[in-house]
mmCIF file of C-alpha atoms and ligand atoms in Angstrom:
data_model
loop_
_atom_site.group_PDB
_atom_site.id
_atom_site.type_symbol
_atom_site.label_atom_id
_atom_site.label_comp_id
_atom_site.label_asym_id
_atom_site.label_seq_id
_atom_site.Cartn_x
_atom_site.Cartn_y
_atom_site.Cartn_z
ATOM 1 C CA MET Q 1 0.000 0.000 0.000
ATOM 2 C CA ARG Q 2 1.112 3.511 -0.851
ATOM 3 C CA HIS Q 3 1.763 5.881 2.065
ATOM 4 C CA PRO Q 4 -0.614 8.824 2.318
ATOM 5 C CA VAL Q 5 0.743 12.178 1.159
ATOM 6 C CA PHE Q 6 0.055 15.332 3.174
ATOM 7 C CA ALA Q 7 0.883 18.423 1.117
ATOM 8 C CA ALA Q 8 0.898 21.984 2.483
ATOM 9 C CA ASN Q 9 0.300 24.698 -0.123
ATOM 10 C CA TRP Q 10 1.220 27.898 1.670
ATOM 11 C CA LYS Q 11 0.185 30.077 -1.288
ATOM 12 C CA MET Q 12 1.346 33.689 -0.767
ATOM 13 C CA ASN Q 13 2.042 33.264 2.960
ATOM 14 C CA GLN Q 14 5.099 32.517 5.153
ATOM 15 C CA ALA Q 15 8.007 34.854 4.431
ATOM 16 C CA PRO Q 16 11.458 33.327 5.136
ATOM 17 C CA ALA Q 17 11.483 34.263 8.842
ATOM 18 C CA ASP Q 18 7.904 32.996 9.293
ATOM 19 C CA ALA Q 19 8.778 29.756 7.505
ATOM 20 C CA LYS Q 20 11.780 29.299 9.767
ATOM 21 C CA ALA Q 21 9.704 29.784 12.914
ATOM 22 C CA PHE Q 22 7.005 27.446 11.574
ATOM 23 C CA LEU Q 23 9.521 24.673 10.810
ATOM 24 C CA LYS Q 24 11.194 25.003 14.213
ATOM 25 C CA GLN Q 25 7.852 24.384 15.894
ATOM 26 C CA PHE Q 26 6.665 21.733 13.431
ATOM 27 C CA MET Q 27 9.876 19.682 13.472
ATOM 28 C CA ALA Q 28 9.838 19.664 17.284
ATOM 29 C CA SER Q 29 6.293 18.285 17.411
ATOM 30 C CA TYR Q 30 6.451 15.946 14.404
ATOM 31 C CA PRO Q 31 9.159 13.251 14.601
ATOM 32 C CA ARG Q 32 9.880 11.172 11.529
ATOM 33 C CA GLN Q 33 7.017 8.883 10.490
ATOM 34 C CA GLN Q 34 7.608 5.846 8.288
ATOM 35 C CA ASP Q 35 4.073 5.599 7.001
ATOM 36 C CA ARG Q 36 3.382 9.009 5.480
ATOM 37 C CA GLN Q 37 4.984 11.621 3.270
ATOM 38 C CA VAL Q 38 4.822 15.343 3.981
ATOM 39 C CA LEU Q 39 5.312 17.942 1.239
ATOM 40 C CA PHE Q 40 5.682 21.686 1.665
ATOM 41 C CA PHE Q 41 4.964 24.129 -1.149
ATOM 42 C CA PRO Q 42 6.267 27.443 0.241
ATOM 43 C CA PRO Q 43 6.434 30.672 -1.756
ATOM 44 C CA ALA Q 44 9.626 30.707 -3.878
ATOM 45 C CA LEU Q 45 11.479 33.104 -1.552
ATOM 46 C CA SER Q 46 11.072 30.698 1.368
ATOM 47 C CA VAL Q 47 11.992 27.466 -0.448
ATOM 48 C CA SER Q 48 15.635 27.476 0.712
ATOM 49 C CA VAL Q 49 14.628 27.959 4.340
ATOM 50 C CA VAL Q 50 12.274 24.962 4.220
ATOM 51 C CA VAL Q 51 14.813 22.832 2.328
ATOM 52 C CA ASP Q 52 17.432 23.619 4.980
ATOM 53 C CA ALA Q 53 15.146 22.959 7.929
ATOM 54 C CA THR Q 54 13.991 19.574 6.566
ATOM 55 C CA LYS Q 55 17.207 18.279 4.978
ATOM 56 C CA ASP Q 56 17.677 15.445 7.508
ATOM 57 C CA ARG Q 57 14.128 14.199 7.096
ATOM 58 C CA PRO Q 58 13.533 11.738 4.242
ATOM 59 C CA ASP Q 59 9.808 11.766 5.063
ATOM 60 C CA ILE Q 60 9.559 15.472 4.158
ATOM 61 C CA ALA Q 61 10.138 17.098 0.748
ATOM 62 C CA VAL Q 62 9.728 20.550 -0.728
ATOM 63 C CA GLY Q 63 8.124 21.852 -3.908
ATOM 64 C CA VAL Q 64 7.483 25.141 -5.649
ATOM 65 C CA GLN Q 65 4.024 26.506 -6.369
ATOM 66 C CA ASN Q 66 4.682 27.456 -9.997
ATOM 67 C CA ILE Q 67 7.363 27.473 -12.698
ATOM 68 C CA HIS Q 68 7.806 29.069 -16.089
ATOM 69 C CA TRP Q 69 7.907 26.664 -19.050
ATOM 70 C CA GLU Q 70 11.207 28.003 -20.379
ATOM 71 C CA ASP Q 71 14.438 26.977 -18.632
ATOM 72 C CA ALA Q 72 16.003 30.473 -18.586
ATOM 73 C CA GLY Q 73 15.820 33.834 -20.298
ATOM 74 C CA ALA Q 74 14.212 37.265 -20.326
ATOM 75 C CA PHE Q 75 11.062 36.492 -18.318
ATOM 76 C CA THR Q 76 10.997 39.137 -15.600
ATOM 77 C CA GLY Q 77 9.355 37.974 -12.408
ATOM 78 C CA GLU Q 78 9.332 34.283 -13.297
ATOM 79 C CA THR Q 79 11.051 31.257 -11.706
ATOM 80 C CA SER Q 80 12.361 28.346 -13.793
ATOM 81 C CA ALA Q 81 12.234 24.621 -13.149
ATOM 82 C CA PRO Q 82 16.056 24.192 -13.174
ATOM 83 C CA MET Q 83 16.567 26.977 -10.623
ATOM 84 C CA SER Q 84 13.817 25.516 -8.438
ATOM 85 C CA ARG Q 85 15.548 22.136 -8.574
ATOM 86 C CA ALA Q 86 18.893 23.773 -7.800
ATOM 87 C CA ALA Q 87 17.337 25.425 -4.733
ATOM 88 C CA GLY Q 88 16.334 21.982 -3.449
ATOM 89 C CA ALA Q 89 12.740 21.676 -4.660
ATOM 90 C CA ARG Q 90 11.684 18.240 -5.858
ATOM 91 C CA PHE Q 91 8.036 18.885 -6.698
ATOM 92 C CA VAL Q 92 5.992 21.566 -8.454
ATOM 93 C CA LEU Q 93 2.286 22.365 -8.500
ATOM 94 C CA VAL Q 94 0.984 22.754 -12.048
ATOM 95 C CA GLY Q 95 -2.484 23.970 -12.992
ATOM 96 C CA HIS Q 96 -3.567 25.038 -9.527
ATOM 97 C CA SER Q 97 -7.032 26.577 -9.642
ATOM 98 C CA GLU Q 98 -5.657 29.986 -8.658
ATOM 99 C CA ARG Q 99 -3.159 29.861 -11.548
ATOM 100 C CA ARG Q 100 -5.952 28.942 -13.952
ATOM 101 C CA HIS Q 101 -8.682 31.247 -12.675
ATOM 102 C CA VAL Q 102 -6.818 34.237 -11.190
ATOM 103 C CA PHE Q 103 -3.848 34.331 -13.582
ATOM 104 C CA GLY Q 104 -5.454 32.900 -16.720
ATOM 105 C CA GLU Q 105 -3.146 29.908 -17.076
ATOM 106 C CA THR Q 106 -4.247 27.864 -20.087
ATOM 107 C CA GLU Q 107 -4.279 24.109 -20.590
ATOM 108 C CA GLU Q 108 -1.523 24.502 -23.165
ATOM 109 C CA GLN Q 109 0.624 26.283 -20.571
ATOM 110 C CA THR Q 110 0.031 23.492 -18.040
ATOM 111 C CA SER Q 111 1.335 21.022 -20.615
ATOM 112 C CA LEU Q 112 4.456 23.134 -21.282
ATOM 113 C CA LYS Q 113 5.091 23.457 -17.547
ATOM 114 C CA VAL Q 114 4.768 19.703 -16.992
ATOM 115 C CA ALA Q 115 7.323 19.119 -19.768
ATOM 116 C CA ALA Q 116 9.655 21.725 -18.189
ATOM 117 C CA ALA Q 117 9.297 20.025 -14.802
ATOM 118 C CA PHE Q 118 10.419 16.694 -16.253
ATOM 119 C CA ARG Q 119 13.383 18.251 -18.068
ATOM 120 C CA ALA Q 120 14.580 19.615 -14.724
ATOM 121 C CA GLY Q 121 13.867 16.525 -12.626
ATOM 122 C CA LEU Q 122 10.896 17.960 -10.731
ATOM 123 C CA VAL Q 123 7.817 15.832 -10.065
ATOM 124 C CA PRO Q 124 4.709 17.717 -11.190
ATOM 125 C CA MET Q 125 1.567 17.579 -9.062
ATOM 126 C CA ILE Q 126 -1.139 18.279 -11.622
ATOM 127 C CA CYS Q 127 -4.111 20.060 -10.108
ATOM 128 C CA VAL Q 128 -7.542 19.706 -11.696
ATOM 129 C CA GLY Q 129 -11.015 20.747 -10.618
ATOM 130 C CA GLU Q 130 -14.396 21.937 -11.794
ATOM 131 C CA THR Q 131 -16.175 25.211 -11.034
ATOM 132 C CA LEU Q 132 -19.572 25.194 -9.308
ATOM 133 C CA ALA Q 133 -21.313 25.931 -12.629
ATOM 134 C CA GLN Q 134 -19.551 23.005 -14.277
ATOM 135 C CA ARG Q 135 -20.523 20.691 -11.401
ATOM 136 C CA GLU Q 136 -24.136 21.853 -11.514
ATOM 137 C CA SER Q 137 -24.352 21.196 -15.226
ATOM 138 C CA GLY Q 138 -23.022 17.658 -14.767
ATOM 139 C CA ASP Q 139 -19.656 18.324 -16.418
ATOM 140 C CA THR Q 140 -17.336 17.503 -13.508
ATOM 141 C CA ASN Q 141 -15.763 14.378 -14.967
ATOM 142 C CA ALA Q 142 -15.466 15.805 -18.481
ATOM 143 C CA VAL Q 143 -13.686 18.916 -17.167
ATOM 144 C CA ILE Q 144 -11.211 17.157 -14.892
ATOM 145 C CA ILE Q 145 -10.370 14.495 -17.475
ATOM 146 C CA ARG Q 146 -9.812 17.169 -20.130
ATOM 147 C CA GLN Q 147 -7.513 19.120 -17.761
ATOM 148 C CA LEU Q 148 -5.608 15.937 -16.878
ATOM 149 C CA ARG Q 149 -5.119 14.864 -20.502
ATOM 150 C CA ALA Q 150 -4.028 18.349 -21.562
ATOM 151 C CA ALA Q 151 -1.439 18.657 -18.773
ATOM 152 C CA LEU Q 152 0.025 15.212 -19.516
ATOM 153 C CA ALA Q 153 -0.082 15.542 -23.315
ATOM 154 C CA THR Q 154 3.690 15.560 -23.867
ATOM 155 C CA LEU Q 155 4.560 12.698 -21.510
ATOM 156 C CA ALA Q 156 5.315 9.035 -22.150
ATOM 157 C CA PRO Q 157 3.417 6.488 -20.004
ATOM 158 C CA ASN Q 158 6.405 5.855 -17.706
ATOM 159 C CA GLN Q 159 6.622 9.606 -17.019
ATOM 160 C CA VAL Q 160 2.899 9.845 -16.270
ATOM 161 C CA ALA Q 161 3.378 7.024 -13.760
ATOM 162 C CA ASN Q 162 5.852 9.301 -11.924
ATOM 163 C CA CYS Q 163 3.476 12.260 -11.554
ATOM 164 C CA MET Q 164 1.086 13.164 -8.787
ATOM 165 C CA VAL Q 165 -2.453 14.446 -9.316
ATOM 166 C CA ALA Q 166 -4.605 16.626 -7.056
ATOM 167 C CA TYR Q 167 -8.378 16.944 -7.401
ATOM 168 C CA GLU Q 168 -9.422 20.331 -6.044
ATOM 169 C CA PRO Q 169 -12.978 21.410 -6.832
ATOM 170 C CA VAL Q 170 -12.768 25.179 -7.410
ATOM 171 C CA TRP Q 171 -15.882 25.816 -5.305
ATOM 172 C CA ALA Q 172 -14.286 24.062 -2.309
ATOM 173 C CA ILE Q 173 -11.030 26.040 -2.218
ATOM 174 C CA GLY Q 174 -10.888 28.483 0.676
ATOM 175 C CA THR Q 175 -14.688 28.455 1.028
ATOM 176 C CA GLY Q 176 -15.207 26.088 3.955
ATOM 177 C CA LYS Q 177 -17.207 23.812 1.620
ATOM 178 C CA THR Q 178 -15.754 20.379 0.947
ATOM 179 C CA ALA Q 179 -16.742 17.676 -1.476
ATOM 180 C CA THR Q 180 -18.482 14.812 0.289
ATOM 181 C CA PRO Q 181 -16.300 11.706 0.586
ATOM 182 C CA ASP Q 182 -18.560 10.114 -2.077
ATOM 183 C CA ASP Q 183 -18.101 13.035 -4.484
ATOM 184 C CA ALA Q 184 -14.351 12.927 -3.950
ATOM 185 C CA ALA Q 185 -14.281 9.156 -4.500
ATOM 186 C CA THR Q 186 -16.281 9.505 -7.740
ATOM 187 C CA ALA Q 187 -13.932 12.141 -9.153
ATOM 188 C CA HIS Q 188 -10.829 10.255 -8.033
ATOM 189 C CA ARG Q 189 -12.155 7.031 -9.583
ATOM 190 C CA ALA Q 190 -12.649 8.801 -12.916
ATOM 191 C CA LEU Q 191 -9.107 10.187 -12.773
ATOM 192 C CA ARG Q 192 -7.693 6.756 -11.876
ATOM 193 C CA LEU Q 193 -9.472 5.112 -14.805
ATOM 194 C CA GLU Q 194 -8.106 7.746 -17.169
ATOM 195 C CA LEU Q 195 -4.617 7.245 -15.733
ATOM 196 C CA LYS Q 196 -4.845 3.543 -16.527
ATOM 197 C CA GLY Q 197 -4.564 4.251 -20.243
ATOM 198 C CA LEU Q 198 -2.114 7.109 -19.800
ATOM 199 C CA THR Q 199 0.307 4.987 -17.719
ATOM 200 C CA ASN Q 200 -0.036 1.639 -19.558
ATOM 201 C CA ASP Q 201 -1.782 0.078 -16.546
ATOM 202 C CA ARG Q 202 0.398 1.637 -13.841
ATOM 203 C CA GLU Q 203 -2.385 3.919 -12.594
ATOM 204 C CA GLU Q 204 -1.961 2.729 -9.002
ATOM 205 C CA ALA Q 205 1.525 4.289 -8.962
ATOM 206 C CA VAL Q 206 0.060 7.806 -9.197
ATOM 207 C CA PRO Q 207 -1.027 9.349 -5.881
ATOM 208 C CA ILE Q 208 -4.278 11.307 -6.264
ATOM 209 C CA LEU Q 209 -4.713 13.931 -3.530
ATOM 210 C CA TYR Q 210 -7.917 15.708 -2.544
ATOM 211 C CA GLY Q 211 -7.859 19.436 -1.804
ATOM 212 C CA GLY Q 212 -10.399 22.102 -0.876
ATOM 213 C CA SER Q 213 -11.149 23.274 2.680
ATOM 214 C CA VAL Q 214 -9.473 20.267 4.272
ATOM 215 C CA ASN Q 215 -9.028 20.655 8.037
ATOM 216 C CA ARG Q 216 -8.336 18.495 11.068
ATOM 217 C CA GLY Q 217 -12.021 17.724 11.455
ATOM 218 C CA ASN Q 218 -12.663 16.387 7.951
ATOM 219 C CA ALA Q 219 -9.210 15.036 6.998
ATOM 220 C CA GLY Q 220 -9.922 11.503 8.268
ATOM 221 C CA VAL Q 221 -13.134 10.894 6.322
ATOM 222 C CA LEU Q 222 -11.734 12.403 3.136
ATOM 223 C CA LEU Q 223 -8.581 10.297 3.387
ATOM 224 C CA ALA Q 224 -10.713 7.197 3.902
ATOM 225 C CA ALA Q 225 -12.682 7.813 0.676
ATOM 226 C CA GLY Q 226 -11.979 5.513 -2.262
ATOM 227 C CA ASP Q 227 -8.947 6.370 -4.393
ATOM 228 C CA VAL Q 228 -7.952 9.292 -2.120
ATOM 229 C CA ASP Q 229 -4.213 8.896 -1.505
ATOM 230 C CA GLY Q 230 -3.486 12.154 0.252
ATOM 231 C CA LEU Q 231 -4.569 15.708 0.972
ATOM 232 C CA LEU Q 232 -3.493 19.073 -0.481
ATOM 233 C CA VAL Q 233 -4.138 21.683 2.176
ATOM 234 C CA GLY Q 234 -4.092 25.473 2.050
ATOM 235 C CA GLY Q 235 -5.431 27.417 5.041
ATOM 236 C CA ALA Q 236 -5.124 24.581 7.564
ATOM 237 C CA SER Q 237 -1.404 24.162 6.780
ATOM 238 C CA LEU Q 238 -0.404 27.642 7.915
ATOM 239 C CA GLU Q 239 -0.193 27.070 11.649
ATOM 240 C CA ALA Q 240 2.473 24.618 12.851
ATOM 241 C CA ASP Q 241 0.589 22.812 15.627
ATOM 242 C CA GLY Q 242 -2.583 22.500 13.560
ATOM 243 C CA TRP Q 243 -0.635 21.115 10.616
ATOM 244 C CA SER Q 244 1.277 18.728 12.848
ATOM 245 C CA GLY Q 245 -2.064 17.388 14.109
ATOM 246 C CA LEU Q 246 -3.547 17.126 10.617
ATOM 247 C CA VAL Q 247 -0.523 15.218 9.316
ATOM 248 C CA ARG Q 248 -1.036 12.604 12.045
ATOM 249 C CA THR Q 249 -4.571 11.856 10.792
HETATM 250 P P1 13P I 1 -7.786 25.559 1.223
HETATM 251 O O1 13P I 1 -7.352 24.338 1.987
HETATM 252 O O2 13P I 1 -7.422 26.845 1.901
HETATM 253 O O3 13P I 1 -9.221 25.457 0.800
HETATM 254 O O4 13P I 1 -6.920 25.559 -0.139
HETATM 255 C C1 13P I 1 -6.893 24.405 -0.892
HETATM 256 C C2 13P I 1 -5.864 24.558 -1.945
HETATM 257 O O5 13P I 1 -6.029 25.314 -2.891
HETATM 258 C C3 13P I 1 -4.613 23.801 -1.797
HETATM 259 O O6 13P I 1 -3.875 23.827 -2.978
#
């Protein structure tokens, strides 16, 4: 059985000094666990601090929240995959709902970013999710499958088998509303079936995380839902003791 993955997406929070204080507290209250993996996605400026603080902990890894699809060049304000890898990141979020809906990231861009991640040796965590209108019109599965296929379009099956996927319904992010465990299981099942073809039958190798208003109270039931292999957490990952408790779920 795969170990559950607990991923903290700090979004635009935790400056370097805040990240340092957080990790001091978290590492003191969370000794190494053999049966779960913890990922931190700090803002780019705090990546080095988190890498440093967790370097002796094989159960903890660090990722970036975004990359540009080019490896270097005149792209003011952007961060590349190779420089993220050089700073110690091993993962990258691609296609997060806020990138798609606040910054207008297209499906073509998600595919370019996934390819850039692989060139640099970063594992992409591909985020997919439907809006409330899409859910209400019965399009949930069609939307998330289309987003998944588009993001993975350039990859060979063995590369797809090395990705992670996160299902985050847009209407559940930061709203206090979560998918029911049944809704999450239905969406995750559809993603798993699609991954079967995309991985040449290695779909079980791909962790599929649920995200959207996860907290200590609902983490257990969501994690117990079918095909849910981990949790991608925003707000409830920002306070060290709360996160330490959630990760023990
Ligand atoms: P919240 O947990 O704050 O709803 O955010 C979810 C999310 O977007 C994680 O990537």
